[in-house]
Short mmCIF file of C-alpha atoms and ligand atoms in Angstrom, two decimals:
data_model
loop_
_atom_site.label_atom_id
_atom_site.label_comp_id
_atom_site.label_asym_id
_atom_site.label_seq_id
_atom_site.Cartn_x
_atom_site.Cartn_y
_atom_site.Cartn_z
CA UNK A 1 -44.97 48.76 -28.68
CA UNK A 2 -48.56 50.18 -27.94
CA UNK A 3 -48.92 47.37 -25.54
CA UNK A 4 -45.76 48.16 -23.70
CA UNK A 5 -46.86 51.97 -23.49
CA UNK A 6 -50.27 50.94 -22.08
CA UNK A 7 -48.44 48.57 -19.69
CA UNK A 8 -46.37 51.32 -18.49
CA UNK A 9 -49.23 53.76 -18.23
CA UNK A 10 -50.94 51.39 -15.86
CA UNK A 11 -47.55 51.06 -13.78
CA UNK A 12 -47.31 55.01 -13.49
CA UNK A 13 -51.04 55.08 -12.30
CA UNK A 14 -50.33 52.34 -9.80
CA UNK A 15 -47.26 54.24 -8.64
CA UNK A 16 -49.22 57.42 -8.27
CA UNK A 17 -51.75 55.80 -6.46
CA UNK A 18 -49.34 54.60 -3.81
CA UNK A 19 -47.53 57.72 -3.64
CA UNK A 20 -51.04 59.57 -2.96
CA UNK A 21 -51.77 56.73 -0.27
CA UNK A 22 -48.59 57.77 1.33
CA UNK A 23 -49.84 61.35 1.69
CA UNK A 24 -53.26 60.03 2.79
CA UNK A 25 -51.79 58.20 5.53
CA UNK A 26 -49.20 60.75 6.75
CA UNK A 27 -45.63 60.35 7.27
CA UNK A 28 -43.89 57.28 8.52
CA UNK A 29 -42.59 57.17 12.14
CA UNK A 30 -39.84 54.73 13.34
CA UNK A 31 -40.85 55.16 16.88
CA UNK A 32 -42.50 52.22 18.04
CA UNK A 33 -45.90 52.18 19.37
CA UNK A 34 -45.65 49.11 21.69
CA UNK A 35 -42.10 48.59 22.16
CA UNK A 36 -40.07 50.74 24.58
CA UNK A 37 -37.59 53.51 23.80
CA UNK A 38 -36.90 56.70 25.33
CA UNK A 39 -37.95 60.20 23.73
CA UNK A 40 -34.50 60.90 22.55
CA UNK A 41 -30.93 60.14 22.29
CA UNK A 42 -28.99 56.58 22.02
CA UNK A 43 -29.68 53.62 23.85
CA UNK A 44 -28.09 50.00 23.94
CA UNK A 45 -28.12 47.04 26.23
CA UNK A 46 -30.98 46.50 28.83
CA UNK A 47 -29.40 46.91 32.23
CA UNK A 48 -30.35 46.29 35.96
CA UNK A 49 -33.77 44.66 35.25
CA UNK A 50 -35.34 43.90 38.56
CA UNK A 51 -38.91 43.72 40.24
CA UNK A 52 -39.77 46.03 43.23
CA UNK A 53 -43.15 46.74 44.68
CA UNK A 54 -45.40 46.48 41.67
CA UNK A 55 -42.82 48.11 39.31
CA UNK A 56 -40.62 46.35 36.73
CA UNK A 57 -37.57 48.44 36.48
CA UNK A 58 -35.58 48.87 33.05
CA UNK A 59 -32.10 50.34 33.08
CA UNK A 60 -30.30 50.79 30.10
CA UNK A 61 -27.01 51.83 28.28
CA UNK A 62 -27.91 55.52 27.44
CA UNK A 63 -25.99 58.40 26.23
CA UNK A 64 -27.74 61.62 27.71
CA UNK A 65 -25.87 63.81 25.22
CA UNK A 66 -26.89 62.40 21.84
CA UNK A 67 -28.03 59.77 19.32
CA UNK A 68 -24.62 57.85 18.95
CA UNK A 69 -22.65 55.71 21.58
CA UNK A 70 -20.78 57.70 23.99
CA UNK A 71 -21.02 58.93 27.66
CA UNK A 72 -22.51 55.60 28.74
CA UNK A 73 -24.72 55.99 31.82
CA UNK A 74 -27.89 54.29 33.09
CA UNK A 75 -31.44 55.36 31.67
CA UNK A 76 -34.16 54.31 33.55
CA UNK A 77 -38.00 53.50 32.62
CA UNK A 78 -40.56 51.67 34.76
CA UNK A 79 -43.88 49.61 34.12
CA UNK A 80 -46.44 48.19 36.19
CA UNK A 81 -47.49 45.53 33.47
CA UNK A 82 -44.68 45.09 31.11
CA UNK A 83 -46.69 46.58 28.48
CA UNK A 84 -46.28 50.26 28.70
CA UNK A 85 -43.23 52.20 29.95
CA UNK A 86 -42.81 55.34 31.65
CA UNK A 87 -39.38 57.15 31.13
CA UNK A 88 -37.91 58.41 34.38
CA UNK A 89 -34.67 60.71 34.72
CA UNK A 90 -31.30 59.52 34.22
CA UNK A 91 -30.48 56.84 37.10
CA UNK A 92 -26.62 56.40 37.03
CA UNK A 93 -24.38 59.05 35.11
CA UNK A 94 -21.00 58.78 33.69
CA UNK A 95 -18.40 60.57 36.03
CA UNK A 96 -15.62 62.65 35.71
CA UNK A 97 -12.54 61.72 37.72
CA UNK A 98 -9.95 63.89 39.44
CA UNK A 99 -7.53 63.32 36.68
CA UNK A 100 -9.95 64.39 34.14
CA UNK A 101 -10.43 61.12 33.03
CA UNK A 102 -14.05 59.62 32.75
CA UNK A 103 -15.71 56.37 34.14
CA UNK A 104 -18.55 55.18 32.12
CA UNK A 105 -21.30 53.07 33.78
CA UNK A 106 -21.24 50.04 31.40
CA UNK A 107 -23.86 47.10 31.41
CA UNK A 108 -24.58 45.25 34.65
CA UNK A 109 -27.51 44.20 36.81
CA UNK A 110 -29.45 45.18 39.92
CA UNK A 111 -30.57 43.28 42.97
CA UNK A 112 -32.94 44.06 45.88
CA UNK A 113 -30.76 43.85 49.00
CA UNK A 114 -33.92 43.14 51.54
CA UNK A 115 -31.50 41.78 54.11
CA UNK A 116 -29.07 44.77 54.02
CA UNK A 117 -25.99 42.41 53.40
CA UNK A 118 -24.33 45.30 51.83
CA UNK A 119 -24.81 47.63 54.72
CA UNK A 120 -25.67 50.41 52.47
CA UNK A 121 -29.25 50.95 54.17
CA UNK A 122 -30.94 52.01 57.34
CA UNK A 123 -31.43 48.92 59.85
CA UNK A 124 -34.33 46.79 58.78
CA UNK A 125 -34.99 48.68 55.37
CA UNK A 126 -36.06 45.93 53.16
CA UNK A 127 -36.27 47.79 49.69
CA UNK A 128 -32.54 48.90 48.87
CA UNK A 129 -31.57 48.55 45.38
CA UNK A 130 -28.11 47.72 44.58
CA UNK A 131 -26.61 47.97 40.88
CA UNK A 132 -23.46 46.15 40.04
CA UNK A 133 -22.28 47.28 36.72
CA UNK A 134 -18.92 47.43 34.88
CA UNK A 135 -16.97 50.93 35.39
CA UNK A 136 -15.20 51.49 32.42
CA UNK A 137 -12.47 54.04 32.77
CA UNK A 138 -10.79 55.88 29.95
CA UNK A 139 -7.19 56.77 31.14
CA UNK A 140 -6.81 59.45 28.67
CA UNK A 141 -4.42 58.02 26.06
CA UNK A 142 -3.21 55.75 28.84
CA UNK A 143 -5.54 52.85 28.14
CA UNK A 144 -9.01 51.48 29.17
CA UNK A 145 -9.77 49.68 32.44
CA UNK A 146 -12.94 47.58 33.10
CA UNK A 147 -13.86 46.55 36.72
CA UNK A 148 -17.11 45.76 38.51
CA UNK A 149 -18.60 48.50 40.63
CA UNK A 150 -21.59 49.26 42.63
CA UNK A 151 -24.09 52.04 43.21
CA UNK A 152 -27.18 51.94 45.51
CA UNK A 153 -30.61 53.32 45.92
CA UNK A 154 -33.28 53.89 48.68
CA UNK A 155 -35.76 55.17 46.73
CA UNK A 156 -36.77 52.51 44.12
CA UNK A 157 -34.12 53.46 41.52
CA UNK A 158 -35.07 57.29 41.36
CA UNK A 159 -31.75 58.47 42.98
CA UNK A 160 -28.40 56.74 43.45
CA UNK A 161 -25.12 56.93 45.42
CA UNK A 162 -21.76 55.38 44.37
CA UNK A 163 -20.07 53.17 46.79
CA UNK A 164 -16.98 54.98 47.92
CA UNK A 165 -14.83 52.01 47.76
CA UNK A 166 -15.38 51.27 44.12
CA UNK A 167 -14.41 48.94 42.21
CA UNK A 168 -15.34 46.05 43.89
CA UNK A 169 -13.84 43.43 41.57
CA UNK A 170 -10.71 44.25 39.46
CA UNK A 171 -8.68 41.57 37.67
CA UNK A 172 -6.55 43.90 35.82
CA UNK A 173 -8.01 43.08 32.49
CA UNK A 174 -9.01 45.59 29.86
CA UNK A 175 -12.15 43.31 28.70
CA UNK A 176 -14.00 42.20 31.91
CA UNK A 177 -17.70 43.12 31.91
CA UNK A 178 -21.45 43.04 32.19
CA UNK A 179 -21.87 41.36 35.71
CA UNK A 180 -25.06 39.63 36.24
CA UNK A 181 -25.81 39.10 39.98
CA UNK A 182 -28.58 36.80 41.49
CA UNK A 183 -29.54 35.50 44.90
CA UNK A 184 -28.48 31.92 45.49
CA UNK A 185 -29.16 30.10 48.89
CA UNK A 186 -28.94 33.15 51.18
CA UNK A 187 -25.61 34.41 49.25
CA UNK A 188 -25.14 36.32 45.91
CA UNK A 189 -23.50 34.73 42.74
CA UNK A 190 -22.19 36.81 39.86
CA UNK A 191 -21.49 35.68 36.12
CA UNK A 192 -19.09 37.99 34.38
CA UNK A 193 -17.03 37.74 31.17
CA UNK A 194 -13.72 37.86 30.06
CA UNK A 195 -14.98 39.13 26.63
CA UNK A 196 -12.05 38.23 24.47
CA UNK A 197 -11.08 35.15 26.07
CA UNK A 198 -14.68 33.80 25.63
CA UNK A 199 -14.76 32.78 29.35
CA UNK A 200 -17.48 33.38 31.85
CA UNK A 201 -16.47 33.43 35.42
CA UNK A 202 -18.81 32.63 38.46
CA UNK A 203 -18.26 34.59 41.77
CA UNK A 204 -19.72 34.30 45.32
CA UNK A 205 -20.29 37.03 47.68
CA UNK A 206 -22.16 37.59 51.27
CA UNK A 207 -22.26 41.31 51.05
CA UNK A 208 -21.88 42.36 47.15
CA UNK A 209 -18.59 44.08 48.02
CA UNK A 210 -16.13 41.03 48.54
CA UNK A 211 -16.13 38.56 45.73
CA UNK A 212 -14.38 34.90 45.44
CA UNK A 213 -14.04 33.21 42.30
CA UNK A 214 -15.81 29.74 42.21
CA UNK A 215 -15.35 28.61 38.70
CA UNK A 216 -15.18 29.30 35.10
CA UNK A 217 -16.36 27.91 31.59
CA UNK A 218 -15.60 28.96 28.16
CA UNK A 219 -14.43 28.42 24.74
CA UNK A 220 -17.54 26.39 24.00
CA UNK A 221 -20.29 27.02 21.55
CA UNK A 222 -19.92 30.07 19.51
CA UNK A 223 -16.68 31.95 20.24
CA UNK A 224 -15.90 33.33 16.92
CA UNK A 225 -16.09 37.11 17.84
CA UNK A 226 -16.93 38.15 21.87
CA UNK A 227 -18.67 37.13 24.68
CA UNK A 228 -20.65 39.68 26.19
CA UNK A 229 -23.65 40.13 28.53
CA UNK A 230 -23.74 36.99 30.40
CA UNK A 231 -26.59 35.40 32.46
CA UNK A 232 -27.17 32.27 34.32
CA UNK A 233 -30.80 31.43 35.70
CA UNK A 234 -33.43 28.65 36.29
CA UNK A 235 -35.99 27.74 33.52
CA UNK A 236 -38.94 25.59 34.04
CA UNK A 237 -39.26 22.50 31.59
CA UNK A 238 -42.88 22.67 30.34
CA UNK A 239 -45.18 19.90 31.49
CA UNK A 240 -43.04 18.81 34.30
CA UNK A 241 -42.13 20.03 37.83
CA UNK A 242 -38.36 20.26 37.01
CA UNK A 243 -36.20 22.93 35.70
CA UNK A 244 -32.82 23.35 34.14
CA UNK A 245 -30.25 26.20 34.57
CA UNK A 246 -29.76 28.29 31.27
CA UNK A 247 -26.82 30.42 30.60
CA UNK A 248 -27.41 33.27 27.94
CA UNK A 249 -24.38 34.83 26.32
CA UNK A 250 -24.20 37.74 23.58
CA UNK A 251 -21.60 36.72 21.19
CA UNK A 252 -21.24 36.24 17.37
CA UNK A 253 -23.91 35.33 14.88
CA UNK A 254 -24.44 32.42 12.51
CA UNK A 255 -23.74 35.27 9.85
CA UNK A 256 -20.29 36.17 10.79
CA UNK A 257 -20.29 39.76 10.12
CA UNK A 258 -22.80 40.40 12.90
CA UNK A 259 -23.46 39.64 16.51
CA UNK A 260 -26.21 37.31 18.12
CA UNK A 261 -26.99 35.62 21.24
CA UNK A 262 -26.55 31.71 22.14
CA UNK A 263 -27.44 29.81 25.11
CA UNK A 264 -26.41 26.78 26.98
CA UNK A 265 -28.72 24.35 28.96
CA UNK A 266 -27.09 22.66 31.83
CA UNK A 267 -26.99 22.25 35.74
CA UNK A 268 -25.46 24.63 38.42
CA UNK A 269 -24.60 23.19 41.77
CA UNK A 270 -23.86 26.62 43.47
CA UNK A 271 -20.33 26.59 42.19
CA UNK A 272 -19.93 25.44 38.83
CA UNK A 273 -22.30 25.40 35.68
CA UNK A 274 -22.17 22.35 33.51
CA UNK A 275 -23.60 22.68 30.07
CA UNK A 276 -25.27 19.37 28.94
CA UNK A 277 -23.45 17.99 25.61
CA UNK A 278 -24.73 19.67 22.72
CA UNK A 279 -24.41 19.37 18.80
CA UNK A 280 -24.52 22.67 17.13
CA UNK A 281 -24.94 26.10 18.60
CA UNK A 282 -28.20 27.07 20.18
CA UNK A 283 -29.43 30.65 19.12
CA UNK A 284 -31.73 32.64 21.05
CA UNK A 285 -33.16 34.63 17.93
CA UNK A 286 -32.45 33.82 14.33
CA UNK A 287 -32.51 37.46 13.16
CA UNK A 288 -30.19 40.29 13.34
CA UNK A 289 -31.68 42.47 15.94
CA UNK A 290 -31.98 40.73 19.43
CA UNK A 291 -28.87 41.35 21.56
CA UNK A 292 -27.86 41.79 25.13
CA UNK A 293 -30.76 40.18 26.72
CA UNK A 294 -30.74 39.54 30.38
CA UNK A 295 -33.48 38.13 32.85
CA UNK A 296 -35.21 40.43 35.41
CA UNK A 297 -34.28 39.77 38.99
CA UNK A 298 -36.60 39.48 41.85
CA UNK A 299 -39.93 38.52 39.93
CA UNK A 300 -43.06 38.21 41.99
CA UNK A 301 -44.46 34.95 42.78
CA UNK A 302 -46.99 35.26 39.81
CA UNK A 303 -44.17 35.50 37.31
CA UNK A 304 -43.04 31.73 37.15
CA UNK A 305 -41.24 31.98 34.21
CA UNK A 306 -38.09 33.99 33.72
CA UNK A 307 -38.59 37.06 31.43
CA UNK A 308 -35.81 38.69 29.39
CA UNK A 309 -35.72 41.91 27.23
CA UNK A 310 -33.13 42.85 24.46
CA UNK A 311 -31.73 45.73 22.59
CA UNK A 312 -33.01 45.56 19.14
CA UNK A 313 -30.12 46.40 17.06
CA UNK A 314 -26.77 44.96 15.64
CA UNK A 315 -23.34 46.29 16.31
CA UNK A 316 -22.43 45.71 12.72
CA UNK A 317 -24.63 48.72 11.67
CA UNK A 318 -26.07 50.07 15.14
CA UNK A 319 -24.56 53.67 14.73
CA UNK A 320 -25.96 54.31 11.26
CA UNK A 321 -29.57 53.09 11.56
CA UNK A 322 -32.05 56.06 10.77
CA UNK A 323 -32.08 58.36 13.66
CA UNK A 324 -35.21 60.61 15.01
CA UNK A 325 -33.13 62.20 17.50
CA UNK A 326 -33.34 58.78 18.98
CA UNK A 327 -31.46 55.61 18.23
CA UNK A 328 -32.21 51.89 19.47
CA UNK A 329 -34.90 50.33 21.21
CA UNK A 330 -36.08 47.29 23.42
CA UNK A 331 -37.76 43.92 22.44
CA UNK A 332 -41.26 43.13 24.08
CA UNK A 333 -40.35 41.22 27.20
CA UNK A 334 -40.49 37.43 26.42
CA UNK A 335 -41.30 34.66 28.99
CA UNK A 336 -38.90 31.61 28.67
CA UNK A 337 -39.70 28.05 29.20
CA UNK A 338 -37.85 24.93 28.05
CA UNK A 339 -39.25 22.00 26.15
CA UNK A 340 -37.86 18.57 26.20
CA UNK A 341 -37.42 17.16 22.62
CA UNK A 342 -36.22 13.86 22.44
CA UNK A 343 -33.87 14.19 25.53
CA UNK A 344 -32.69 17.85 24.30
CA UNK A 345 -33.79 20.96 25.84
CA UNK A 346 -34.67 24.00 23.92
CA UNK A 347 -36.01 27.29 24.85
CA UNK A 348 -39.49 28.53 24.07
CA UNK A 349 -40.11 32.41 24.39
CA UNK A 350 -43.54 33.95 24.61
CA UNK A 351 -43.85 37.60 24.22
CA UNK A 352 -45.71 39.89 26.49
CA UNK A 353 -47.91 42.20 24.84
CA UNK A 354 -51.14 44.32 25.37
CA UNK A 355 -54.31 43.36 23.80
CA UNK A 356 -54.78 46.84 22.52
CA UNK A 357 -52.43 46.15 19.90
CA UNK A 358 -54.63 45.99 16.36
CA UNK A 359 -54.50 42.19 15.77
CA UNK A 360 -55.46 40.45 12.71
CA UNK A 361 -56.23 36.83 13.22
CA UNK A 362 -56.56 34.41 10.33
CA UNK A 363 -56.80 30.65 9.94
CA UNK A 364 -55.95 29.55 6.40
CA UNK A 365 -55.37 26.61 4.05
CA UNK A 366 -52.31 27.39 2.18
CA UNK A 367 -53.61 25.24 -0.83
CA UNK A 368 -56.90 27.13 -1.29
CA UNK A 369 -55.07 30.45 -1.64
CA UNK A 370 -55.67 30.63 -5.29
CA UNK A 371 -55.76 34.37 -4.97
CA UNK A 372 -53.64 36.66 -2.83
CA UNK A 373 -55.25 37.85 0.31
CA UNK A 374 -54.88 41.60 0.95
CA UNK A 375 -55.15 43.21 4.16
CA UNK A 376 -55.00 47.05 4.07
CA UNK A 377 -53.34 48.19 7.20
CA UNK A 378 -53.76 51.91 8.14
CA UNK A 379 -50.70 52.06 9.76
CA UNK A 380 -47.17 50.03 10.57
CA UNK A 381 -47.97 48.75 14.04
CA UNK A 382 -50.20 45.65 14.56
CA UNK A 383 -49.95 41.98 15.21
CA UNK A 384 -50.77 39.47 12.69
CA UNK A 385 -51.69 36.03 13.94
CA UNK A 386 -51.81 33.24 11.36
CA UNK A 387 -52.57 29.42 11.76
CA UNK A 388 -51.84 27.86 8.39
CA UNK A 389 -52.60 24.53 7.27
CA UNK A 390 -49.85 23.67 4.78
CA UNK A 391 -51.29 20.17 3.36
CA UNK A 392 -51.11 20.00 -0.52
CA UNK A 393 -49.20 23.25 -0.72
CA UNK A 394 -45.49 24.31 -1.39
CA UNK A 395 -45.72 26.72 1.42
CA UNK A 396 -46.86 30.47 1.86
CA UNK A 397 -45.41 33.87 1.29
CA UNK A 398 -46.39 37.16 3.32
CA UNK A 399 -45.50 40.65 2.33
CA UNK A 400 -45.56 42.96 5.02
CA UNK A 401 -45.40 46.61 4.79
CA UNK A 402 -45.98 46.28 1.09
CA UNK A 403 -46.24 49.70 -0.86
CA UNK A 404 -45.33 49.77 -4.42
CA UNK A 405 -41.99 47.82 -4.82
CA UNK A 406 -41.23 48.21 -1.10
CA UNK A 407 -42.13 44.81 1.03
CA UNK A 408 -40.76 42.92 3.85
CA UNK A 409 -40.94 39.30 2.75
CA UNK A 410 -41.68 36.38 4.84
CA UNK A 411 -41.67 32.73 3.10
CA UNK A 412 -42.34 29.52 4.49
CA UNK A 413 -41.13 26.70 2.22
CA UNK A 414 -42.62 23.19 2.82
CA UNK A 415 -39.78 21.13 1.30
CA UNK A 416 -36.73 22.76 3.10
CA UNK A 417 -38.81 23.69 6.36
CA UNK A 418 -37.31 27.04 6.18
CA UNK A 419 -39.01 30.34 7.24
CA UNK A 420 -37.03 33.21 5.56
CA UNK A 421 -37.26 37.03 6.12
CA UNK A 422 -36.11 39.24 3.39
CA UNK A 423 -35.64 42.70 4.23
CA UNK A 424 -33.56 43.73 1.06
CA UNK A 425 -36.56 45.90 -0.23
CA UNK A 426 -37.98 46.74 2.89
CA UNK A 427 -37.32 50.75 2.72
CA UNK A 428 -34.22 52.57 3.80
CA UNK A 429 -31.69 49.90 3.56
CA UNK A 430 -28.35 51.59 2.08
CA UNK A 431 -27.12 53.37 5.19
CA UNK A 432 -24.93 50.51 5.80
CA UNK A 433 -23.92 47.58 3.56
CA UNK A 434 -24.62 44.88 6.09
CA UNK A 435 -28.18 46.03 6.60
CA UNK A 436 -29.75 44.52 3.69
CA UNK A 437 -30.17 40.94 4.58
CA UNK A 438 -32.06 37.94 4.38
CA UNK A 439 -32.55 35.47 7.42
CA UNK A 440 -33.75 32.20 7.80
CA UNK A 441 -34.65 29.42 10.49
CA UNK A 442 -35.68 25.86 10.54
CA UNK A 443 -39.48 25.51 11.40
CA UNK A 444 -41.04 22.15 11.84
CA UNK A 445 -44.71 22.24 11.36
CA UNK A 446 -46.89 20.54 14.20
CA UNK A 447 -49.42 18.12 12.40
CA UNK A 448 -48.93 20.09 9.16
CA UNK A 449 -49.73 23.38 10.82
CA UNK A 450 -47.53 26.55 10.99
CA UNK A 451 -48.23 29.09 13.68
CA UNK A 452 -46.83 32.35 13.07
CA UNK A 453 -47.23 35.21 15.67
CA UNK A 454 -45.86 38.42 13.81
CA UNK A 455 -45.44 41.58 15.53
CA UNK A 456 -44.90 44.68 13.31
CA UNK A 457 -44.21 47.99 15.13
CA UNK A 458 -42.93 50.89 12.79
CA UNK A 459 -39.52 49.81 12.42
CA UNK A 460 -39.28 46.17 14.15
CA UNK A 461 -40.74 42.70 13.07
CA UNK A 462 -40.63 40.09 15.77
CA UNK A 463 -41.84 36.78 14.41
CA UNK A 464 -42.71 33.77 16.97
CA UNK A 465 -43.35 30.52 14.95
CA UNK A 466 -44.77 27.44 16.61
CA UNK A 467 -45.77 28.99 19.74
CA UNK A 468 -42.39 30.64 20.34
CA UNK A 469 -40.22 27.58 19.54
CA UNK A 470 -38.45 29.43 16.71
CA UNK A 471 -38.08 33.33 16.84
CA UNK A 472 -36.60 35.90 14.29
CA UNK A 473 -36.37 39.55 15.06
CA UNK A 474 -35.28 42.19 12.48
CA UNK A 475 -35.43 45.98 12.05
CA UNK A 476 -36.89 47.42 8.91
CA UNK A 477 -37.44 51.15 7.95
CA UNK A 478 -40.21 51.43 5.45
CA UNK A 479 -40.57 54.90 3.66
CA UNK A 480 -44.27 54.91 3.82
CA UNK A 481 -47.09 54.31 6.40
CA UNK A 482 -49.90 52.12 5.91
CA UNK A 483 -48.27 49.21 3.88
CA UNK A 484 -50.63 46.25 3.05
CA UNK A 485 -50.35 42.50 4.08
CA UNK A 486 -50.37 40.29 1.22
CA UNK A 487 -50.63 36.54 1.74
CA UNK A 488 -50.20 33.99 -0.94
CA UNK A 489 -49.41 30.51 -1.71
CA UNK A 490 -45.95 29.60 -2.70
CA UNK A 491 -45.81 28.98 -6.32
C1 LIG B 1 -22.86 44.95 24.71
C2 LIG B 1 -21.71 45.96 25.27
C3 LIG B 1 -21.48 45.61 26.75
C4 LIG B 1 -21.02 46.83 27.28
C5 LIG B 1 -21.92 47.84 26.88
C6 LIG B 1 -21.40 49.20 26.46
O1 LIG B 1 -23.68 45.59 23.76
O2 LIG B 1 -20.77 46.22 24.39
O3 LIG B 1 -20.53 44.52 26.69
O4 LIG B 1 -21.06 46.61 28.66
O5 LIG B 1 -22.24 47.39 25.52
O6 LIG B 1 -22.22 50.06 26.11
#
């Protein structure tokens, strides 16, 4: 009994220490330090990502009225280096129609119409920006309509005009959205989805206004739930001078209650996308919080690889995550390439990040970790770069944001070759019953070495294993600042 009391006293003391630590380190924030999110309000999908004149533009689904989904409009931010972002005023607003119905500006893309094919710009002007988005009309109790519309800007996306003959593409379908337009051999191509028919359509246009259907593909891969935010682009194959076409689709998740992203690798002849034969479903990210990613258009020659960004949230609980007057954020940009693994192509994703992020770089032998290694972190925003020799070990366990009983746990098990991330004890988890979850992905060590690049940024954890071959992204909401990192070998 005495022993038990002494034990309880020690536990109480440790808890007291961790709560005084909490005070010492100040209040926790969920606003990321090196991921982009606007000052306030709701965001979802990235839209119209395009490069022009030294600026990367990120437009996005934005509610100017509050921190819940609604009044969807395009917000706007720019960056010179993809690492720090500047928020700009609202770009394309929701509009009120004459019959007092509203038209929201749903997801879409932007292109630079340097040849003025649209005729929207002054003769010879090469910097016209055209946004192609889904106009979502709420007919006031008489149903919904989705069609594709245009807006254009002559001042690098700062101010916009709607095309007066919108919409430019209407097939009379309620769920028809997220046009992604790209230049192809002097003309334009659009990939757009019939969301509930799990079908992508490819159109051609010479002027962005008149669109002709070329082909369709669908009901392949994962079509359990929905298809949204399609894209189609060329990706270079590493160690070769070839490329393949990749189509990314936001759809269902392996875990059926959630949404996620899949991709197809194949060929595109200008009319038709033909996916390679594939066994199983190719997932972009194995976590729960990487959705609606699309690539930048018009990248400068120095960016040889496509760059994507995603919304870091999941429709399963998106509206319930803790709000700081602001809800939702964007992933770090990721550069894409393909590797050829025994005749099968797989995406590799490399994050673009600032070298100002506090970084802990460690090279370890898992078998020599007889005692846990503790790294005290002053705040919850950092990068942990690990190279782990797994020889003679069962694996490794890494507690992130560890404070008292609270922790986000990364485990690698040598036998199953599974890397898992457990956020069930990560802090605030009870705001939605689908939030507390454990994710896992297969990671094959290379020559007995496991490489992990882990980006923790106040409320997000992005894990790149084996140089971006396997990726897992999850939100977490720790209740304290300055949690430790504890690295131990799996027993
Ligand atoms: C994807 C999505 C899109 C749609 C937008 C509306 O997250 O549902 O299909 O255009 O969000 O905000």
